[in-house]
Coordinates of C-alpha atoms in Angstrom, one line a residue:
X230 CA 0.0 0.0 0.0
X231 CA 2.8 2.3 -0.2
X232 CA 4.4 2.3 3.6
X233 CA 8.0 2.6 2.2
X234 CA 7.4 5.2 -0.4
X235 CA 6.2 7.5 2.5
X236 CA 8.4 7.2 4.9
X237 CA 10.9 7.7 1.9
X238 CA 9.0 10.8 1.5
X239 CA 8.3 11.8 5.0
X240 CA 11.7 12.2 5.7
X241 CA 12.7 14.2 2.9
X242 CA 10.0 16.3 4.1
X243 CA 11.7 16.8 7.4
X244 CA 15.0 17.1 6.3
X245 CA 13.3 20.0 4.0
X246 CA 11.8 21.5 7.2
X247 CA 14.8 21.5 8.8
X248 CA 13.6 19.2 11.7
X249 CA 16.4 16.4 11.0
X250 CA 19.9 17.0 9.2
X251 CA 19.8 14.2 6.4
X252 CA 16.3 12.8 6.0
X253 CA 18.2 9.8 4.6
X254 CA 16.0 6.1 5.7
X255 CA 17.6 3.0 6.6
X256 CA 15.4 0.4 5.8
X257 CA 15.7 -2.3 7.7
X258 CA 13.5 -5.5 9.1
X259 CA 14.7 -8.4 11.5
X260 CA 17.4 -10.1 10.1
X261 CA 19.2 -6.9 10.2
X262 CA 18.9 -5.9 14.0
X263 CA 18.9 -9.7 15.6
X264 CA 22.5 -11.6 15.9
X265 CA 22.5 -15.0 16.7
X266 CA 25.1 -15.0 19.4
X267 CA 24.2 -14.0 23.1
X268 CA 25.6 -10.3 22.9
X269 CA 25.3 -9.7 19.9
X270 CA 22.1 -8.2 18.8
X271 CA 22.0 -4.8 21.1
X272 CA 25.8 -4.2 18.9
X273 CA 24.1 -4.9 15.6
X274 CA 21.2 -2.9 16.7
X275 CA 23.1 -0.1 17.2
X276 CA 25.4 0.0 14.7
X277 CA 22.1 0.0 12.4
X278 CA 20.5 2.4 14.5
X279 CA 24.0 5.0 14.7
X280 CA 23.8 4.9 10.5
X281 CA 20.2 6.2 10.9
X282 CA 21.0 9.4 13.0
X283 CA 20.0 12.4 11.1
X284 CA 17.2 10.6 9.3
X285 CA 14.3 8.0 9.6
X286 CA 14.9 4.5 10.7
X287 CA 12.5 1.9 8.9
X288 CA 11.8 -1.1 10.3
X289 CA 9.7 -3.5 8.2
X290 CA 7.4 -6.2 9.5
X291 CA 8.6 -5.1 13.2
X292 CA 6.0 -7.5 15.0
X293 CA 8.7 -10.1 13.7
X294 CA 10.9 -9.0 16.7
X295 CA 8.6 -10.5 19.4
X296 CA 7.5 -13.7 20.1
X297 CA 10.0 -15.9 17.6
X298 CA 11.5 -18.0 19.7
X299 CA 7.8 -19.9 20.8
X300 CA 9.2 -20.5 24.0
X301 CA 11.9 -22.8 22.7
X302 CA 15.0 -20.7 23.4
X303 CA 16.3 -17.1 24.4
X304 CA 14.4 -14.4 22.0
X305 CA 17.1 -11.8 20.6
X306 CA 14.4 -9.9 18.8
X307 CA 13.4 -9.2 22.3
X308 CA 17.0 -7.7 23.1
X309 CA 16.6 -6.0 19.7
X310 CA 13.5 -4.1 21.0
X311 CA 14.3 -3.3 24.2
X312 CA 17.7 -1.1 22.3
X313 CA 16.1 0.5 20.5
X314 CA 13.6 1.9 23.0
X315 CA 17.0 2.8 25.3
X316 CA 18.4 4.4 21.7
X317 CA 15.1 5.9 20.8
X318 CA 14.8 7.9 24.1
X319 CA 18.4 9.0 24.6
X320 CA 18.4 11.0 20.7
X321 CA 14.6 11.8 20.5
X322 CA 15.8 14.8 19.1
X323 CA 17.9 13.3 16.1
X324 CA 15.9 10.5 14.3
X325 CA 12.7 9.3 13.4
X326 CA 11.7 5.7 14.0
X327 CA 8.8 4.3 11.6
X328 CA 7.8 0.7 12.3
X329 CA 5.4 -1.2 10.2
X330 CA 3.7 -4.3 9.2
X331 CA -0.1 -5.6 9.2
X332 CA -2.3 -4.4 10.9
X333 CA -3.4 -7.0 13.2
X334 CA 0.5 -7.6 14.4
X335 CA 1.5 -3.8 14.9
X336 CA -1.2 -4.0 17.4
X337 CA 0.2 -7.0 18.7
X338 CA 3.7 -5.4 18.6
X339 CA 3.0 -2.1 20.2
X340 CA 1.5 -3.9 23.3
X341 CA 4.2 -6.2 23.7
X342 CA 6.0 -4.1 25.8
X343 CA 4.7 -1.2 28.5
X344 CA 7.0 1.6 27.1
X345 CA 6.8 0.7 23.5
X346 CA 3.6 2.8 22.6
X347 CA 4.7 5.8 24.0
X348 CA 7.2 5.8 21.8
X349 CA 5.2 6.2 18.9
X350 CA 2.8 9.0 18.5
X351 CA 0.7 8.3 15.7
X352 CA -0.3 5.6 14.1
X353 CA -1.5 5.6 10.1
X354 CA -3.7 2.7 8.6
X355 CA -3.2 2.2 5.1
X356 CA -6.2 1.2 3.2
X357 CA -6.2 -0.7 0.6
X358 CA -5.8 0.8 -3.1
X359 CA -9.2 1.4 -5.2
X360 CA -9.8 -0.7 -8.5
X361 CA -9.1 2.8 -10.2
X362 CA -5.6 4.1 -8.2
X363 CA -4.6 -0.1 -9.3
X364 CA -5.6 0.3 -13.0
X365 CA -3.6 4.5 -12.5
X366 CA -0.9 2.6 -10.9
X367 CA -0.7 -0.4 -14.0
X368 CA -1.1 3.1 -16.5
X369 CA 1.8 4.6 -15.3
X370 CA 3.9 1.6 -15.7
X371 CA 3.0 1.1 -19.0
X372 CA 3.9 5.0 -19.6
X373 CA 7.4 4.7 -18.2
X374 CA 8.5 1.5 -20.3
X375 CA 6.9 2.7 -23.4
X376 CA 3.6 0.3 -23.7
X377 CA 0.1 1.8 -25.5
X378 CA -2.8 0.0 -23.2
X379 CA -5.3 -0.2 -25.6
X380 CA -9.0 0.0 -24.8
X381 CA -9.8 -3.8 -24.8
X382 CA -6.3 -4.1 -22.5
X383 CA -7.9 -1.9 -20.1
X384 CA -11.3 -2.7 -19.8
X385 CA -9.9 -6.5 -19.1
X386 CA -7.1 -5.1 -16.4
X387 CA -10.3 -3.2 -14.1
X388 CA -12.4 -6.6 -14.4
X389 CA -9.2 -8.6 -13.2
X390 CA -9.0 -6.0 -10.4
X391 CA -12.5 -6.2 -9.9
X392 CA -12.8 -9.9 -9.6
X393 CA -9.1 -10.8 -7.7
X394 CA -9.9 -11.7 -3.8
X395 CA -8.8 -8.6 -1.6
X396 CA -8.2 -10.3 1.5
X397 CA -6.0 -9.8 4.7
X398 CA -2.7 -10.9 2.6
X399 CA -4.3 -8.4 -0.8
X400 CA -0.6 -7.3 -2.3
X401 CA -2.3 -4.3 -3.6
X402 CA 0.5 -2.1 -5.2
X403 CA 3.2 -5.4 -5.8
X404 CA -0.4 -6.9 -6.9
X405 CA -0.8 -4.2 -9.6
X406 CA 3.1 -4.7 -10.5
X407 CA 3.0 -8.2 -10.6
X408 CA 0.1 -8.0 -13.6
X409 CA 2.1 -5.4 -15.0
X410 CA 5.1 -8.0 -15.8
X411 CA 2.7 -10.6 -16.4
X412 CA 1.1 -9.0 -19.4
X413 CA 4.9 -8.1 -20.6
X414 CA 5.8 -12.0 -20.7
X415 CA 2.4 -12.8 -22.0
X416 CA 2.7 -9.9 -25.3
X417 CA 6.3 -11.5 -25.7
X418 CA 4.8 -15.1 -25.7
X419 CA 1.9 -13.6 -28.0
X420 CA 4.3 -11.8 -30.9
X421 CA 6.9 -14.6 -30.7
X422 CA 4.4 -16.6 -32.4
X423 CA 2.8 -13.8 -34.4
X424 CA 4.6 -11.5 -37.6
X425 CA 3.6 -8.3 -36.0
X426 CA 4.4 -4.9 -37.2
X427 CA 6.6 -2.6 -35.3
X428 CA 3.1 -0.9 -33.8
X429 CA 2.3 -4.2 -32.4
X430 CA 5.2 -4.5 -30.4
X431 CA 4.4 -1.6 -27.5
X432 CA 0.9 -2.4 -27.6
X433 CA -1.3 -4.3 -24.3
X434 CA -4.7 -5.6 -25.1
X435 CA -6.6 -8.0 -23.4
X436 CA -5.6 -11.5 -24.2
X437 CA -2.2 -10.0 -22.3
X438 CA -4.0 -9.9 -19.2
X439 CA -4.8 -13.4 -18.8
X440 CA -6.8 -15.1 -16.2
X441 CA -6.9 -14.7 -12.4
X442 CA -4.2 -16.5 -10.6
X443 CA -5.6 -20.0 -8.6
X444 CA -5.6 -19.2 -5.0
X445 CA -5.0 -21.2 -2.7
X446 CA -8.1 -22.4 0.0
X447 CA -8.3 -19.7 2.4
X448 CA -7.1 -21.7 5.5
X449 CA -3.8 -21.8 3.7
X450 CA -3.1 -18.4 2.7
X451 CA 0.3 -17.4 4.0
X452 CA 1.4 -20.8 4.4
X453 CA 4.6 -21.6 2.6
X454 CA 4.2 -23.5 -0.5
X455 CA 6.8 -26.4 -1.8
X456 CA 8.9 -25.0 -4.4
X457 CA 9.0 -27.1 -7.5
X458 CA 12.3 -28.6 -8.2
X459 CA 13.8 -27.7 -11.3
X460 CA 14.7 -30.6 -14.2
X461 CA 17.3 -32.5 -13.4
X462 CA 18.5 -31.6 -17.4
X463 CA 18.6 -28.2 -17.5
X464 CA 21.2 -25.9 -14.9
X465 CA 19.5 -24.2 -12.1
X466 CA 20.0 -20.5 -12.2
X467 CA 19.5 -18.2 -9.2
X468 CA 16.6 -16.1 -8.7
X469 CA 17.6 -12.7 -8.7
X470 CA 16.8 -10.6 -5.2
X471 CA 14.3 -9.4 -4.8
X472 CA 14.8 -5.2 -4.8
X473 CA 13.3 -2.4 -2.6
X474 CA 9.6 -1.4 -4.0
X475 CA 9.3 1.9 -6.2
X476 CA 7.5 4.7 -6.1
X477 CA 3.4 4.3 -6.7
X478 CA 1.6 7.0 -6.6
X479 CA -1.5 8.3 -8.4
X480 CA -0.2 9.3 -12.1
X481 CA -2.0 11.2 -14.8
X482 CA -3.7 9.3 -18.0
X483 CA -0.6 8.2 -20.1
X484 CA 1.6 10.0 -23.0
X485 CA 1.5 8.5 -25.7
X486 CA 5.0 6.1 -25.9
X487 CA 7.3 5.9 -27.9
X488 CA 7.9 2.6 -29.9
X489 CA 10.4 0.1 -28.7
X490 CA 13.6 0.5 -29.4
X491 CA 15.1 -1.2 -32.4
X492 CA 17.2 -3.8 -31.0
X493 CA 13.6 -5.4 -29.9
X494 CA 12.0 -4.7 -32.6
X495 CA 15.0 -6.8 -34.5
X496 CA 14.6 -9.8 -31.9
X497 CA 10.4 -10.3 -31.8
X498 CA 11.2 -9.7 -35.4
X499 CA 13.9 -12.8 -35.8
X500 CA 13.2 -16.0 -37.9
X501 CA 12.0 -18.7 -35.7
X502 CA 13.2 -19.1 -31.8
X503 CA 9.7 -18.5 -30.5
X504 CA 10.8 -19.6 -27.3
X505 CA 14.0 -17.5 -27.2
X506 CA 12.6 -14.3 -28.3
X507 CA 10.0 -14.2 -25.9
X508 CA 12.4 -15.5 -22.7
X509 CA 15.0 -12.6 -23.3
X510 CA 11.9 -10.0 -24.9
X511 CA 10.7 -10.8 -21.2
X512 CA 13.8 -10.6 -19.6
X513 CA 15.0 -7.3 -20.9
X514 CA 11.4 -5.3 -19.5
X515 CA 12.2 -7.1 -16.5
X516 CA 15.5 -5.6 -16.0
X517 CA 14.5 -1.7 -17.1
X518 CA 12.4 -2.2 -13.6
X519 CA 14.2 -3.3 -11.8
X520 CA 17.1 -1.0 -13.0
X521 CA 14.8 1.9 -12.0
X522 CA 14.7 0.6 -8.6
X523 CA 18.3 1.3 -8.5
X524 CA 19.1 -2.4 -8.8
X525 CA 22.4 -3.5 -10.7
X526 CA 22.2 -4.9 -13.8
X527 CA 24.1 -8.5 -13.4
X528 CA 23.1 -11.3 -11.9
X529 CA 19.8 -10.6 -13.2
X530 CA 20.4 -10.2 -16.4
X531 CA 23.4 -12.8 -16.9
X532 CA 22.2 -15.6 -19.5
X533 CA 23.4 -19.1 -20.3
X534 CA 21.9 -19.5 -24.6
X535 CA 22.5 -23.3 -24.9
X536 CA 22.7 -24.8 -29.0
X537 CA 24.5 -26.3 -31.7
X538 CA 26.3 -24.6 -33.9
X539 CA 24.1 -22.0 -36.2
X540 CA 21.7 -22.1 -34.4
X541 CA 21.6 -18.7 -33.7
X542 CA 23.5 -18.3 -30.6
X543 CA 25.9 -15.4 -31.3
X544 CA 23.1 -13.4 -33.1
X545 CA 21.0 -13.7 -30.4
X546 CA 23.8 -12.6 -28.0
X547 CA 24.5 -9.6 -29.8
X548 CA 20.8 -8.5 -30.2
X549 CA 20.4 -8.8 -26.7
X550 CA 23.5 -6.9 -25.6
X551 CA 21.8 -3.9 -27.6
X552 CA 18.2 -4.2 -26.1
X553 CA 19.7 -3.8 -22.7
X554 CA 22.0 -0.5 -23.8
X555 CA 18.8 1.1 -25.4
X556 CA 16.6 -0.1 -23.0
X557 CA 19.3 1.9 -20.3
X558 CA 20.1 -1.1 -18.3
X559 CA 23.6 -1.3 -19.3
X560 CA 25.8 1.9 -20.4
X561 CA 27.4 0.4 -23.7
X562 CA 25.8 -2.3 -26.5
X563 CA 29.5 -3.3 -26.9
X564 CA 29.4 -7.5 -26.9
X565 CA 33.0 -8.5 -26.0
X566 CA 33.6 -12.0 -27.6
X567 CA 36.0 -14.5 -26.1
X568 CA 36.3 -18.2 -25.9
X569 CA 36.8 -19.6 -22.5
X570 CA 40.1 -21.6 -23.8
X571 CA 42.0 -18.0 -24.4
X572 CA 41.8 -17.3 -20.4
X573 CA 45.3 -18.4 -19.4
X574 CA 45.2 -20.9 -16.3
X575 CA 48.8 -21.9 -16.3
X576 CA 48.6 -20.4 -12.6
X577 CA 45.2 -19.4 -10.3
X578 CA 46.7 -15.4 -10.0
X579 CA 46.9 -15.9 -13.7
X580 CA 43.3 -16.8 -14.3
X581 CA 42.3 -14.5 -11.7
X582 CA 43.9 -11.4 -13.6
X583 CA 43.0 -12.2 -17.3
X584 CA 39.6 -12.7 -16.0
X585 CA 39.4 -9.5 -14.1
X586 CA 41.2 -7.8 -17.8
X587 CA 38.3 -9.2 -19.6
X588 CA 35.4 -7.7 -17.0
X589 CA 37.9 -4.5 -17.6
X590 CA 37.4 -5.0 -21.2
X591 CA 33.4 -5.1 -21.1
X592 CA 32.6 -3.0 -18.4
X593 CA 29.3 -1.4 -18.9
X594 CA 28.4 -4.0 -21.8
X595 CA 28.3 -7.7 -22.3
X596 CA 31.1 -10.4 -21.9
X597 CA 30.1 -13.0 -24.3
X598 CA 31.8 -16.4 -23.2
X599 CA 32.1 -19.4 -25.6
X600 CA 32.4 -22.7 -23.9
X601 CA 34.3 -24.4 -26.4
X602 CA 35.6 -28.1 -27.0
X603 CA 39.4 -27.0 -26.4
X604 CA 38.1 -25.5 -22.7
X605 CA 36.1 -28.5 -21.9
X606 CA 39.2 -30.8 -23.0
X607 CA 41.3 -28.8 -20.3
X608 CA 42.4 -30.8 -17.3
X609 CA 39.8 -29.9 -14.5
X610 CA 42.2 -28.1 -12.1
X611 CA 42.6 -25.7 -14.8
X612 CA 39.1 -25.7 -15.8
X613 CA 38.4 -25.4 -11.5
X614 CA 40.4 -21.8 -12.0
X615 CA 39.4 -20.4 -14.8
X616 CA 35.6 -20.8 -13.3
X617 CA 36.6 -19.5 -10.1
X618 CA 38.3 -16.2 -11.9
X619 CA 35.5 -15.5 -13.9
X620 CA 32.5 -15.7 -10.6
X621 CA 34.8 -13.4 -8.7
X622 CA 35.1 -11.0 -11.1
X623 CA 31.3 -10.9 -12.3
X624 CA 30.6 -10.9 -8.5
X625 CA 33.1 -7.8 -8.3
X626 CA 31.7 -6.2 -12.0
X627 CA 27.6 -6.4 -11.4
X628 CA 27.1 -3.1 -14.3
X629 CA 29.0 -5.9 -16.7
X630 CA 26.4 -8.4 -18.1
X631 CA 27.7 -12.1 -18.5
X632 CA 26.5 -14.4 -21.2
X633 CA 27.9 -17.6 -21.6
X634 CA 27.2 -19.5 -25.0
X635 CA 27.5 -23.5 -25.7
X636 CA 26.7 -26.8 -26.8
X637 CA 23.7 -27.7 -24.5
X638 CA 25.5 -31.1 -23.0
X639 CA 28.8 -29.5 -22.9
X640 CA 27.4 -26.5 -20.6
X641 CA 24.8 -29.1 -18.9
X642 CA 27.4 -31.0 -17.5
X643 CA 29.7 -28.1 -16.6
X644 CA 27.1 -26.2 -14.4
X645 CA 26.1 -29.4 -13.1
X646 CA 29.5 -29.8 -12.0
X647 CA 30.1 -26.0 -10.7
X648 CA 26.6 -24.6 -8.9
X649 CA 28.1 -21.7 -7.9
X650 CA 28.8 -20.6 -11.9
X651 CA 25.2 -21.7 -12.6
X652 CA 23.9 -19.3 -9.3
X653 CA 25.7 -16.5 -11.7
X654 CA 23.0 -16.6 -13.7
X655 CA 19.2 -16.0 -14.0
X656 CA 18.3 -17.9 -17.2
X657 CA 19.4 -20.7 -19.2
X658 CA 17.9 -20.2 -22.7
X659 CA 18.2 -23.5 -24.5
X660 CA 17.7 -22.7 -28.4
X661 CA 15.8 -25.7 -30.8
X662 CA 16.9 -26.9 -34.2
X663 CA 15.7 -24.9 -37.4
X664 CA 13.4 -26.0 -39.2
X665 CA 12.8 -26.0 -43.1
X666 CA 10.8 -23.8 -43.5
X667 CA 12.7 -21.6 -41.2
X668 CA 15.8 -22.4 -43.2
X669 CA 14.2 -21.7 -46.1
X670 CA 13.0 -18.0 -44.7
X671 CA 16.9 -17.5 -43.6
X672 CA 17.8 -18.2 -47.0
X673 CA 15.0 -15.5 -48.6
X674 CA 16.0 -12.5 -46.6
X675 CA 19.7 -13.7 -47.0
X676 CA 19.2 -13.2 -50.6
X677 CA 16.9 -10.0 -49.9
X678 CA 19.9 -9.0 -47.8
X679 CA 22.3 -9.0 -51.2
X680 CA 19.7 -7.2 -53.7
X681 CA 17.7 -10.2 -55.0
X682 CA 14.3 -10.9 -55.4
X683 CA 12.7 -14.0 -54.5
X684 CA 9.4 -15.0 -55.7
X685 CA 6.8 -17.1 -54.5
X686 CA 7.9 -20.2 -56.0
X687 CA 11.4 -19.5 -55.4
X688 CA 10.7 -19.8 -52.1
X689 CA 9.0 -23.4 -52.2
X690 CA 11.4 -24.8 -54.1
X691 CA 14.0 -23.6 -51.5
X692 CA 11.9 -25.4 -48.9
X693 CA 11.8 -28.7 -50.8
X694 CA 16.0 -28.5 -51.2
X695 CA 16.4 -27.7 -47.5
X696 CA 14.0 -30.5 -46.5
X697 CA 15.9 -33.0 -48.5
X698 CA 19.2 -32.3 -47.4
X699 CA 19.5 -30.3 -44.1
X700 CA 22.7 -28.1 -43.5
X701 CA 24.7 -29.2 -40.8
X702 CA 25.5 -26.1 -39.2
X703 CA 22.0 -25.0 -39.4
X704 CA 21.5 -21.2 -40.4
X705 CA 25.3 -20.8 -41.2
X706 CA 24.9 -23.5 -43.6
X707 CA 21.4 -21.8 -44.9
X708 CA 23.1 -18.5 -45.3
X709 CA 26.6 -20.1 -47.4
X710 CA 24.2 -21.6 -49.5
X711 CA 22.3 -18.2 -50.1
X712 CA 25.6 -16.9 -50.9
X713 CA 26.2 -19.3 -53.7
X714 CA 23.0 -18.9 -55.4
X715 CA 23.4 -15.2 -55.1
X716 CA 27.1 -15.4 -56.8
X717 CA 25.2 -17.8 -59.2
X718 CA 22.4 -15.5 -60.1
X719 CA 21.8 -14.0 -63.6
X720 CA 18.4 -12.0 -63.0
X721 CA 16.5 -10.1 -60.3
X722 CA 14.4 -12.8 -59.9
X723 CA 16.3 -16.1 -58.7
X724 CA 15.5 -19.3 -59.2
X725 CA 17.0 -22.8 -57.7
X726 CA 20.4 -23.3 -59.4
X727 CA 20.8 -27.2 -60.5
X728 CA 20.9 -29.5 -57.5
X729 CA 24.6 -30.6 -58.9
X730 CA 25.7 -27.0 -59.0
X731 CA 25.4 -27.1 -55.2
X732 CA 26.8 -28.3 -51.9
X733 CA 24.8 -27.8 -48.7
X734 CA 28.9 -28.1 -46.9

């Protein structure tokens, strides 16, 4: 409902006034007041509250610092409180303490202790938003990342607000940014399987929206769920942290956006890789939010793209490496290339500083890294350090975006072997085999590429080749032949040269 934002804002306001020097917040919640040794919570508790001094103290969910232990041990949070009251009363004069949390447990909290309401002079119930201020709130999302919400988009975002439950645990403004990001994977999943225009590709309408989510029974809301495990074939890649909730309040009807930048326009626009288009098309509006919330770039937006050769790996790389710089998550589009059997590994320091020369190399931009056959062939000592240089630098370089490119066993069983590489990234992106007819296409605007013109049966007849003999190296292979037909050609209309003419190697 907005707590953080106004405290952000209440304390800028007093600052302004002249009531407090900074008007900075600390935003803290339990795990960052409580220690687990005997000792050592009222330390931590002050250090935190010492960095507050001048501004406002935030402490989220603050009914979590009484009661924990059920009776079955000593309760720090307990310590924790009874600091901060001692703190609190000692430089009344210098900071502002907000605590908050549901309703039902700030009641709980404030009585948990004789001198702990006193403390606190007013208390402020949130409501929850309106169907409106949600639907305002969804607008002004789609105005800052450059969406159009058509008419049909919006009439189907108030009935969702309409009909979702708005009970005790209601989200409300995370609610109204969760359907925001749903409707950006759902347009992605939508035009990745579409040949939309360029004005499609900024546009929301209502099939975006989707359904309501299942809820669970009501008995078990709060509960913690069983996460699913992830398949045993594919890498697991960390979730990114979650980062501190922006801004939301009440915006204005919309300017009209401008249209996406070019770099996606080129991706949702690429020849087959439904699934890959719409995974990094996804990915990338992900990261401009969570870059506006002051987030850093990598691990988030680190990618594994898993595929045989030509099948579109390095494109893809490239392409994405510019939707992130003209997006403004990353500084620079620049896509430094390397194979993972250049890094030197004769000695650990060695690995450590040609890896932390390569992050040099792409800071602000991508570092595209090929595991190749010659790496994989290494001896696994060497292999050990190389893998080790390259997670301590990207854990040192989080504005530089890592992508590592592969064949899908080869990187399989080297995550498999290294979790703490695979926690390094957020998606592993595993792209499928052409097909024909997708060949076929490659081998059109190839030739459309060079000046040619390719007529209907042109193109049919390229499609029976391809089907009959399929290139090895996938698109590479469909673009070298293109290449030969074009050095072939006579006219400005092609046809199929001779079958014997040639060679699909």
């Amino acid at each position: 409902t907005g707590k953080t934002t106004v405290a952000r804002l209440y304390g800028a306001v007093l600052a302004e006034l002249g009531i407090l020097r900074q008007g900075h917040i600390v935003e803290v919640s339990r795990s960052g007041l409580v220690a687990q040794i005997i000792g050592g919570t009222a330390i931590k508790t002050a250090e935190v509250f010492e960095k507050a001094l001048g501004g406002v103290l935030f402490i989220d969910e603050a009914y979590t610092l009484t009661n924990q232990s059920g009776g079955s041990g000593p309760d720090f949070g307990q310590e924790a409180v009874e600091t901060l009251m001692k703190l609190m009363e000692d430089h009344r004069d210098e900071i502002v303490v907000i605590v908050a949390g549901y309703s039902e447990q700030m009641e709980q909290f404030l009585e948990s202790n004789p001198g702990m309401a006193s403390r606190f002079s007013r208390t402020v119930e949130f409501p929850n938003y309106e169907v409106d201020e949600l639907v305002t709130i969804v607008q002004g999302l789609c105005a800052k990342h450059y969406y159009e919400l058509e008419d049909s988009g919006l009439e189907a975002l108030t009935r969702y607000f309409v009909d979702i439950p708005k009970g005790p645990t209601f989200g409300n403004g995370r609610v109204a940014r969760s359907i925001f990001e749903t409707m950006i994977s759902n347009q992605a999943s939508r035009l990745a399987t579409s040949s939309g225009d360029d004005g499609t590709l900024n546009r929301l309408v209502a099939e975006d929206v989707g359904p309501l989510p299942e809820l669970e029974d009501e008995e078990d809301e709060g509960k913690e769920q069983p996460q699913p495990e992830p398949p045993h074939d594919v890498p697991h890649a960390q979730e990114p942290a979650p980062g501190p909730e922006p801004a939301q309040a009440p915006v204005a009807a919309p300017k009209a956006p401008a249209e996406p930048p070019p770099a996606m326009r080129r991706l949702a626009a690429l020849c087959g890789l439904r699934d890959v288009r719409a995974v990094l098309l996804r990915r990338t509006n992900e990261l401009v939010s969570s870059v506006q919330r002051g987030e850093t770039p990598a691990p988030a937006a680190n990618v594994v793209l898993a595929g045989e050769p030509g099948s579109g790996r390095r494109a893809v790389a490239t392409l994405y490496a510019k939707c992130l710089a003209e997006t403004g998550v990353l500084r620079n589009g620049a896509s430094h290339r390397v194979a993972l059997s250049q890094v030197h590994a004769g000695r650990p320091e060695e690995a450590r500083a040609f890896a932390a020369w390569l992050f040099g190399e792409a800071d602000g931009g991508v570092l595209d890294l090929e595991l190749d056959a010659a790496f994989a062939a290494r001896p696994q000592a060497e292999r050990g350090a190389v893998w080790e240089a390259v997670v301590g630098s990207a854990v040192r370089n989080p504005q530089t975006v890592l992508v590592l490119r592969g064949a899908h066993t080869r990187l399989g069983e080297a995550l498999n072997e290294r979790p703490d590489v695979a926690r390094c990234f957020s998606e592993y992106v595993r792209f499928p085999a052409y097909t024909a007819e997708e060949l076929a296409q490659l081998m059109c605007r190839r030739l459309a590429a060079r000046g040619h013109a390719v007529d209907e049966a042109t193109h049919t007849a390229l499609s029976g080749r391809i089907a009959g003999q399929m290139p090895s190296d996938g698109a590479r292979g469909a673009h070298r032949l293109a290449d030969r037909i074009a050095e072939r050609a006579r006219t400005t209309t092609r046809t199929v040269p001779e079958p014997a003419g040639v060679s699909h190697n």
